[in-house]
Amino acid sequence: MKKVIFIVCIIFSISCSQKTVPLFLRATINDIDKNLNDTVKFDFRTYPEDISTTKHHFGLGLNIRNERNLWKEGFLKISFRFKGIHHPDDMSSIILTSYHRKLNGKDINFKEQKKFYKTYWKLIKQNKDKFATWYNDYESRRTNYEDSYSIIFKKPRKVMGYGMAFAENKKGAIDVKYIAESVSVDKYQINIKILDIQPFNEEYKLNFKVDDTIKVLISDIYLIP
């Protein structure tokens, strides 16, 4: 443990000289970029920042929190704590936001991100009325989901998703990958036409087939490059 803290202290001192991106954050997003599936990466990059980070909070974000030990006392968590960020959800959100900005050639602006979460926790603990006003103002400036979806799916887009197939005579289910094409958007849902379904064990049954049109949540599909 002492060795980890010593290494973090060295990196922390180096990070202080980084005007834009602390070294530990840069290394993390570079590693994600190197290992991430191309389809997920394209989907993550294409949506506006606030929509994309929310959409991927329980997918890519969950993997970051679990695989990089943000719920435990690991190296990355200690590095964030030295910067005043203490909650794993905040850490993964900063990583997602930073990675999205990197993919889109924007300034990561870690200082501004850090200030947001410090203000969030300070107000929620000290003054809930001020917090409500501050957070409502923040929400009013976020991208409109419906407008964004309408623009992205103005023309038919190829998408990938997973349907759940259930066994008929025993417990259990499996995820089955499918390829589809967007048809129309209905707020947070989208109608898609199934183009192809990955082969799977016939003991399991899907509730749709090729050429069917089904409605799914936009958060459950990925844009294909």
PDB file of C-alpha atoms in Angstrom:
ATOM      1  CA  MET A   1       0.000   0.000   0.000  1.00  0.00           C
ATOM      2  CA  LYS A   2       2.829   2.409   0.893  1.00  0.00           C
ATOM      3  CA  LYS A   3       4.434   1.662  -2.460  1.00  0.00           C
ATOM      4  CA  VAL A   4       1.194   2.498  -4.287  1.00  0.00           C
ATOM      5  CA  ILE A   5       0.828   5.788  -2.399  1.00  0.00           C
ATOM      6  CA  PHE A   6       4.454   6.677  -3.165  1.00  0.00           C
ATOM      7  CA  ILE A   7       3.961   6.051  -6.893  1.00  0.00           C
ATOM      8  CA  VAL A   8       0.716   8.042  -6.879  1.00  0.00           C
ATOM      9  CA  CYS A   9       2.481  10.959  -5.168  1.00  0.00           C
ATOM     10  CA  ILE A  10       5.092  11.016  -7.927  1.00  0.00           C
ATOM     11  CA  ILE A  11       2.445  10.916 -10.644  1.00  0.00           C
ATOM     12  CA  PHE A  12       0.401  13.535  -8.819  1.00  0.00           C
ATOM     13  CA  SER A  13       3.350  15.929  -8.789  1.00  0.00           C
ATOM     14  CA  ILE A  14       3.864  15.334 -12.508  1.00  0.00           C
ATOM     15  CA  SER A  15       0.137  15.771 -13.150  1.00  0.00           C
ATOM     16  CA  CYS A  16       0.168  19.199 -11.537  1.00  0.00           C
ATOM     17  CA  SER A  17       2.351  20.416 -14.367  1.00  0.00           C
ATOM     18  CA  GLN A  18      -0.117  19.157 -16.967  1.00  0.00           C
ATOM     19  CA  LYS A  19      -2.335  22.097 -17.907  1.00  0.00           C
ATOM     20  CA  THR A  20      -4.975  20.021 -19.632  1.00  0.00           C
ATOM     21  CA  VAL A  21      -4.886  16.331 -18.728  1.00  0.00           C
ATOM     22  CA  PRO A  22      -3.354  14.701 -15.624  1.00  0.00           C
ATOM     23  CA  LEU A  23      -1.037  11.844 -16.506  1.00  0.00           C
ATOM     24  CA  PHE A  24      -3.187   9.143 -14.861  1.00  0.00           C
ATOM     25  CA  LEU A  25      -6.286  10.284 -16.798  1.00  0.00           C
ATOM     26  CA  ARG A  26      -4.434  10.472 -20.089  1.00  0.00           C
ATOM     27  CA  ALA A  27      -3.075   6.951 -19.605  1.00  0.00           C
ATOM     28  CA  THR A  28      -6.564   5.639 -18.777  1.00  0.00           C
ATOM     29  CA  ILE A  29      -8.321   7.062 -21.828  1.00  0.00           C
ATOM     30  CA  ASN A  30      -5.456   5.989 -24.100  1.00  0.00           C
ATOM     31  CA  ASP A  31      -5.803   2.433 -22.773  1.00  0.00           C
ATOM     32  CA  ILE A  32      -9.580   2.485 -23.310  1.00  0.00           C
ATOM     33  CA  ASP A  33      -9.097   3.767 -26.852  1.00  0.00           C
ATOM     34  CA  LYS A  34      -6.647   0.974 -27.618  1.00  0.00           C
ATOM     35  CA  ASN A  35      -8.909  -1.820 -26.397  1.00  0.00           C
ATOM     36  CA  LEU A  36     -12.451  -0.632 -27.135  1.00  0.00           C
ATOM     37  CA  ASN A  37     -14.595  -2.339 -29.773  1.00  0.00           C
ATOM     38  CA  ASP A  38     -14.792  -0.195 -32.950  1.00  0.00           C
ATOM     39  CA  THR A  39     -18.614  -0.236 -33.015  1.00  0.00           C
ATOM     40  CA  VAL A  40     -18.945   0.919 -29.408  1.00  0.00           C
ATOM     41  CA  LYS A  41     -16.258   3.541 -30.001  1.00  0.00           C
ATOM     42  CA  PHE A  42     -18.093   4.889 -33.078  1.00  0.00           C
ATOM     43  CA  ASP A  43     -21.412   4.987 -31.218  1.00  0.00           C
ATOM     44  CA  PHE A  44     -19.817   6.732 -28.235  1.00  0.00           C
ATOM     45  CA  ARG A  45     -18.129   9.328 -30.439  1.00  0.00           C
ATOM     46  CA  THR A  46     -21.146  10.119 -32.631  1.00  0.00           C
ATOM     47  CA  TYR A  47     -23.679  11.262 -30.032  1.00  0.00           C
ATOM     48  CA  PRO A  48     -23.334  14.694 -28.365  1.00  0.00           C
ATOM     49  CA  GLU A  49     -21.170  14.622 -25.245  1.00  0.00           C
ATOM     50  CA  ASP A  50     -23.815  14.801 -22.522  1.00  0.00           C
ATOM     51  CA  ILE A  51     -26.071  12.309 -24.287  1.00  0.00           C
ATOM     52  CA  SER A  52     -23.252   9.882 -25.034  1.00  0.00           C
ATOM     53  CA  THR A  53     -21.844   9.874 -21.499  1.00  0.00           C
ATOM     54  CA  THR A  54     -25.335   9.267 -20.089  1.00  0.00           C
ATOM     55  CA  LYS A  55     -26.093   6.556 -22.682  1.00  0.00           C
ATOM     56  CA  HIS A  56     -22.874   4.699 -21.867  1.00  0.00           C
ATOM     57  CA  HIS A  57     -22.955   5.176 -18.081  1.00  0.00           C
ATOM     58  CA  PHE A  58     -24.178   1.611 -17.481  1.00  0.00           C
ATOM     59  CA  GLY A  59     -22.220   0.001 -20.327  1.00  0.00           C
ATOM     60  CA  LEU A  60     -18.754   1.353 -20.922  1.00  0.00           C
ATOM     61  CA  GLY A  61     -18.982   3.360 -17.690  1.00  0.00           C
ATOM     62  CA  LEU A  62     -19.856   0.274 -15.626  1.00  0.00           C
ATOM     63  CA  ASN A  63     -16.913  -1.612 -17.110  1.00  0.00           C
ATOM     64  CA  ILE A  64     -14.610   1.261 -16.196  1.00  0.00           C
ATOM     65  CA  ARG A  65     -15.862   1.335 -12.601  1.00  0.00           C
ATOM     66  CA  ASN A  66     -15.543  -2.421 -12.157  1.00  0.00           C
ATOM     67  CA  GLU A  67     -12.478  -3.338 -14.212  1.00  0.00           C
ATOM     68  CA  ARG A  68     -10.394  -0.377 -13.014  1.00  0.00           C
ATOM     69  CA  ASN A  69     -11.257  -0.934  -9.347  1.00  0.00           C
ATOM     70  CA  LEU A  70     -12.943   2.409  -8.767  1.00  0.00           C
ATOM     71  CA  TRP A  71     -15.024   0.830  -5.980  1.00  0.00           C
ATOM     72  CA  LYS A  72     -11.836  -0.305  -4.233  1.00  0.00           C
ATOM     73  CA  GLU A  73      -8.670   1.422  -3.100  1.00  0.00           C
ATOM     74  CA  GLY A  74      -6.841   0.999  -6.400  1.00  0.00           C
ATOM     75  CA  PHE A  75      -4.267   3.151  -8.119  1.00  0.00           C
ATOM     76  CA  LEU A  76      -6.702   5.045 -10.331  1.00  0.00           C
ATOM     77  CA  LYS A  77      -9.097   5.802  -7.478  1.00  0.00           C
ATOM     78  CA  ILE A  78      -6.276   7.113  -5.291  1.00  0.00           C
ATOM     79  CA  SER A  79      -5.123   9.325  -8.169  1.00  0.00           C
ATOM     80  CA  PHE A  80      -8.600  10.829  -8.486  1.00  0.00           C
ATOM     81  CA  ARG A  81      -8.869  11.323  -4.737  1.00  0.00           C
ATOM     82  CA  PHE A  82      -5.630  13.347  -4.778  1.00  0.00           C
ATOM     83  CA  LYS A  83      -7.474  15.623  -7.216  1.00  0.00           C
ATOM     84  CA  GLY A  84     -10.493  15.955  -4.923  1.00  0.00           C
ATOM     85  CA  ILE A  85     -12.793  13.508  -6.751  1.00  0.00           C
ATOM     86  CA  HIS A  86     -14.094  10.835  -4.381  1.00  0.00           C
ATOM     87  CA  HIS A  87     -17.122   9.052  -5.852  1.00  0.00           C
ATOM     88  CA  PRO A  88     -16.589   6.239  -8.425  1.00  0.00           C
ATOM     89  CA  ASP A  89     -19.527   7.492 -10.540  1.00  0.00           C
ATOM     90  CA  ASP A  90     -17.870  10.923 -10.770  1.00  0.00           C
ATOM     91  CA  MET A  91     -14.551   9.336 -11.687  1.00  0.00           C
ATOM     92  CA  SER A  92     -16.039   7.244 -14.483  1.00  0.00           C
ATOM     93  CA  SER A  93     -18.020  10.252 -15.736  1.00  0.00           C
ATOM     94  CA  ILE A  94     -14.829  12.305 -15.976  1.00  0.00           C
ATOM     95  CA  ILE A  95     -13.134   9.456 -17.828  1.00  0.00           C
ATOM     96  CA  LEU A  96     -16.068   9.151 -20.260  1.00  0.00           C
ATOM     97  CA  THR A  97     -16.282  12.905 -20.818  1.00  0.00           C
ATOM     98  CA  SER A  98     -12.519  13.162 -21.337  1.00  0.00           C
ATOM     99  CA  TYR A  99     -12.511  10.239 -23.755  1.00  0.00           C
ATOM    100  CA  HIS A 100     -15.445  11.662 -25.732  1.00  0.00           C
ATOM    101  CA  ARG A 101     -13.630  14.996 -26.053  1.00  0.00           C
ATOM    102  CA  LYS A 102     -10.438  13.228 -27.131  1.00  0.00           C
ATOM    103  CA  LEU A 103     -12.291  11.318 -29.857  1.00  0.00           C
ATOM    104  CA  ASN A 104     -13.878  14.541 -31.122  1.00  0.00           C
ATOM    105  CA  GLY A 105     -10.686  16.608 -30.982  1.00  0.00           C
ATOM    106  CA  LYS A 106     -11.862  18.875 -28.163  1.00  0.00           C
ATOM    107  CA  ASP A 107     -10.098  20.287 -25.118  1.00  0.00           C
ATOM    108  CA  ILE A 108     -10.581  17.849 -22.234  1.00  0.00           C
ATOM    109  CA  ASN A 109     -10.545  20.690 -19.679  1.00  0.00           C
ATOM    110  CA  PHE A 110     -10.055  18.548 -16.596  1.00  0.00           C
ATOM    111  CA  LYS A 111     -10.047  21.607 -14.320  1.00  0.00           C
ATOM    112  CA  GLU A 112     -13.587  22.522 -15.375  1.00  0.00           C
ATOM    113  CA  GLN A 113     -14.801  18.926 -14.905  1.00  0.00           C
ATOM    114  CA  LYS A 114     -13.253  18.731 -11.448  1.00  0.00           C
ATOM    115  CA  LYS A 115     -14.868  22.024 -10.450  1.00  0.00           C
ATOM    116  CA  PHE A 116     -18.308  20.741 -11.511  1.00  0.00           C
ATOM    117  CA  TYR A 117     -18.213  17.730  -9.166  1.00  0.00           C
ATOM    118  CA  LYS A 118     -16.729  19.682  -6.283  1.00  0.00           C
ATOM    119  CA  THR A 119     -19.524  22.252  -6.636  1.00  0.00           C
ATOM    120  CA  TYR A 120     -22.109  19.462  -6.883  1.00  0.00           C
ATOM    121  CA  TRP A 121     -21.134  17.851  -3.581  1.00  0.00           C
ATOM    122  CA  LYS A 122     -20.506  21.117  -1.778  1.00  0.00           C
ATOM    123  CA  LEU A 123     -23.976  22.481  -2.582  1.00  0.00           C
ATOM    124  CA  ILE A 124     -25.836  19.230  -1.992  1.00  0.00           C
ATOM    125  CA  LYS A 125     -24.307  19.011   1.488  1.00  0.00           C
ATOM    126  CA  GLN A 126     -24.466  22.687   2.485  1.00  0.00           C
ATOM    127  CA  ASN A 127     -27.415  24.294   0.727  1.00  0.00           C
ATOM    128  CA  LYS A 128     -30.036  22.186  -1.027  1.00  0.00           C
ATOM    129  CA  ASP A 129     -31.961  25.242  -2.279  1.00  0.00           C
ATOM    130  CA  LYS A 130     -28.866  26.607  -4.003  1.00  0.00           C
ATOM    131  CA  PHE A 131     -28.104  23.132  -5.277  1.00  0.00           C
ATOM    132  CA  ALA A 132     -31.564  22.861  -6.862  1.00  0.00           C
ATOM    133  CA  THR A 133     -31.156  26.226  -8.616  1.00  0.00           C
ATOM    134  CA  TRP A 134     -27.636  25.398  -9.771  1.00  0.00           C
ATOM    135  CA  TYR A 135     -28.559  21.922 -11.013  1.00  0.00           C
ATOM    136  CA  ASN A 136     -31.708  23.100 -12.806  1.00  0.00           C
ATOM    137  CA  ASP A 137     -29.589  25.664 -14.647  1.00  0.00           C
ATOM    138  CA  TYR A 138     -27.137  22.917 -15.589  1.00  0.00           C
ATOM    139  CA  GLU A 139     -29.938  20.662 -16.838  1.00  0.00           C
ATOM    140  CA  SER A 140     -31.440  23.495 -18.923  1.00  0.00           C
ATOM    141  CA  ARG A 141     -28.177  23.734 -20.867  1.00  0.00           C
ATOM    142  CA  ARG A 142     -27.930  20.040 -21.683  1.00  0.00           C
ATOM    143  CA  THR A 143     -28.514  18.776 -25.208  1.00  0.00           C
ATOM    144  CA  ASN A 144     -32.119  17.935 -26.095  1.00  0.00           C
ATOM    145  CA  TYR A 145     -32.327  14.158 -26.528  1.00  0.00           C
ATOM    146  CA  GLU A 146     -35.205  14.142 -28.987  1.00  0.00           C
ATOM    147  CA  ASP A 147     -33.632  16.768 -31.256  1.00  0.00           C
ATOM    148  CA  SER A 148     -30.335  14.919 -31.243  1.00  0.00           C
ATOM    149  CA  TYR A 149     -31.922  11.558 -32.028  1.00  0.00           C
ATOM    150  CA  SER A 150     -33.970  13.094 -34.843  1.00  0.00           C
ATOM    151  CA  ILE A 151     -30.807  14.473 -36.437  1.00  0.00           C
ATOM    152  CA  ILE A 152     -28.747  11.295 -36.036  1.00  0.00           C
ATOM    153  CA  PHE A 153     -31.533   9.065 -37.397  1.00  0.00           C
ATOM    154  CA  LYS A 154     -32.804  11.486 -40.040  1.00  0.00           C
ATOM    155  CA  LYS A 155     -31.669   8.919 -42.591  1.00  0.00           C
ATOM    156  CA  PRO A 156     -31.701   5.123 -42.067  1.00  0.00           C
ATOM    157  CA  ARG A 157     -28.702   3.986 -40.009  1.00  0.00           C
ATOM    158  CA  LYS A 158     -27.266   0.513 -39.506  1.00  0.00           C
ATOM    159  CA  VAL A 159     -27.265  -0.478 -35.849  1.00  0.00           C
ATOM    160  CA  MET A 160     -26.220  -3.407 -33.696  1.00  0.00           C
ATOM    161  CA  GLY A 161     -28.013  -4.712 -30.633  1.00  0.00           C
ATOM    162  CA  TYR A 162     -28.663  -7.757 -28.497  1.00  0.00           C
ATOM    163  CA  GLY A 163     -31.945  -9.590 -28.036  1.00  0.00           C
ATOM    164  CA  MET A 164     -32.613 -12.004 -25.198  1.00  0.00           C
ATOM    165  CA  ALA A 165     -33.482 -15.560 -26.197  1.00  0.00           C
ATOM    166  CA  PHE A 166     -35.129 -17.820 -23.629  1.00  0.00           C
ATOM    167  CA  ALA A 167     -35.015 -21.588 -23.293  1.00  0.00           C
ATOM    168  CA  GLU A 168     -38.462 -23.178 -23.558  1.00  0.00           C
ATOM    169  CA  ASN A 169     -38.234 -26.004 -21.007  1.00  0.00           C
ATOM    170  CA  LYS A 170     -35.542 -24.846 -18.621  1.00  0.00           C
ATOM    171  CA  LYS A 171     -34.384 -21.748 -16.853  1.00  0.00           C
ATOM    172  CA  GLY A 172     -31.859 -19.491 -18.500  1.00  0.00           C
ATOM    173  CA  ALA A 173     -31.435 -17.031 -21.320  1.00  0.00           C
ATOM    174  CA  ILE A 174     -28.732 -15.900 -23.721  1.00  0.00           C
ATOM    175  CA  ASP A 175     -27.964 -12.638 -25.511  1.00  0.00           C
ATOM    176  CA  VAL A 176     -28.156 -12.867 -29.298  1.00  0.00           C
ATOM    177  CA  LYS A 177     -26.535 -10.223 -31.476  1.00  0.00           C
ATOM    178  CA  TYR A 178     -28.512  -8.715 -34.333  1.00  0.00           C
ATOM    179  CA  ILE A 179     -27.942  -6.169 -37.088  1.00  0.00           C
ATOM    180  CA  ALA A 180     -30.788  -3.839 -37.971  1.00  0.00           C
ATOM    181  CA  GLU A 181     -31.660  -0.615 -39.781  1.00  0.00           C
ATOM    182  CA  SER A 182     -33.359   2.349 -38.181  1.00  0.00           C
ATOM    183  CA  VAL A 183     -36.893   3.112 -39.384  1.00  0.00           C
ATOM    184  CA  SER A 184     -38.276   5.877 -37.151  1.00  0.00           C
ATOM    185  CA  VAL A 185     -37.651   7.515 -33.787  1.00  0.00           C
ATOM    186  CA  ASP A 186     -40.259   7.849 -31.042  1.00  0.00           C
ATOM    187  CA  LYS A 187     -38.723  10.002 -28.261  1.00  0.00           C
ATOM    188  CA  TYR A 188     -36.310   7.656 -26.434  1.00  0.00           C
ATOM    189  CA  GLN A 189     -37.303   4.614 -28.465  1.00  0.00           C
ATOM    190  CA  ILE A 190     -36.618   3.629 -32.032  1.00  0.00           C
ATOM    191  CA  ASN A 191     -38.272   1.321 -34.551  1.00  0.00           C
ATOM    192  CA  ILE A 192     -35.734  -0.891 -36.276  1.00  0.00           C
ATOM    193  CA  LYS A 193     -35.968  -3.510 -39.026  1.00  0.00           C
ATOM    194  CA  ILE A 194     -34.011  -6.684 -38.294  1.00  0.00           C
ATOM    195  CA  LEU A 195     -31.536  -7.459 -41.104  1.00  0.00           C
ATOM    196  CA  ASP A 196     -29.513 -10.306 -39.655  1.00  0.00           C
ATOM    197  CA  ILE A 197     -29.408 -12.428 -36.495  1.00  0.00           C
ATOM    198  CA  GLN A 198     -26.336 -14.211 -35.174  1.00  0.00           C
ATOM    199  CA  PRO A 199     -26.799 -18.021 -35.191  1.00  0.00           C
ATOM    200  CA  PHE A 200     -27.638 -19.450 -31.780  1.00  0.00           C
ATOM    201  CA  ASN A 201     -28.708 -22.696 -30.101  1.00  0.00           C
ATOM    202  CA  GLU A 202     -32.190 -23.751 -31.258  1.00  0.00           C
ATOM    203  CA  GLU A 203     -33.144 -24.625 -27.693  1.00  0.00           C
ATOM    204  CA  TYR A 204     -33.532 -20.898 -27.182  1.00  0.00           C
ATOM    205  CA  LYS A 205     -36.246 -18.756 -28.754  1.00  0.00           C
ATOM    206  CA  LEU A 206     -36.236 -15.092 -29.781  1.00  0.00           C
ATOM    207  CA  ASN A 207     -39.440 -13.090 -29.987  1.00  0.00           C
ATOM    208  CA  PHE A 208     -38.450 -11.623 -33.368  1.00  0.00           C
ATOM    209  CA  LYS A 209     -36.939 -12.771 -36.657  1.00  0.00           C
ATOM    210  CA  VAL A 210     -35.254 -11.321 -39.748  1.00  0.00           C
ATOM    211  CA  ASP A 211     -37.427  -8.709 -41.530  1.00  0.00           C
ATOM    212  CA  ASP A 212     -39.448  -8.006 -38.360  1.00  0.00           C
ATOM    213  CA  THR A 213     -39.737  -4.394 -37.223  1.00  0.00           C
ATOM    214  CA  ILE A 214     -39.374  -4.000 -33.466  1.00  0.00           C
ATOM    215  CA  LYS A 215     -39.178  -1.088 -31.027  1.00  0.00           C
ATOM    216  CA  VAL A 216     -36.219  -0.796 -28.640  1.00  0.00           C
ATOM    217  CA  LEU A 217     -34.652   1.854 -26.445  1.00  0.00           C
ATOM    218  CA  ILE A 218     -32.053   3.925 -28.269  1.00  0.00           C
ATOM    219  CA  SER A 219     -29.729   3.301 -25.322  1.00  0.00           C
ATOM    220  CA  ASP A 220     -29.826  -0.435 -26.166  1.00  0.00           C
ATOM    221  CA  ILE A 221     -28.415  -0.161 -29.689  1.00  0.00           C
ATOM    222  CA  TYR A 222     -25.061   0.856 -31.152  1.00  0.00           C
ATOM    223  CA  LEU A 223     -24.459   2.774 -34.362  1.00  0.00           C
ATOM    224  CA  ILE A 224     -22.364   0.807 -36.857  1.00  0.00           C
ATOM    225  CA  PRO A 225     -19.479   2.668 -38.573  1.00  0.00           C
TER     226      PRO A 225
END
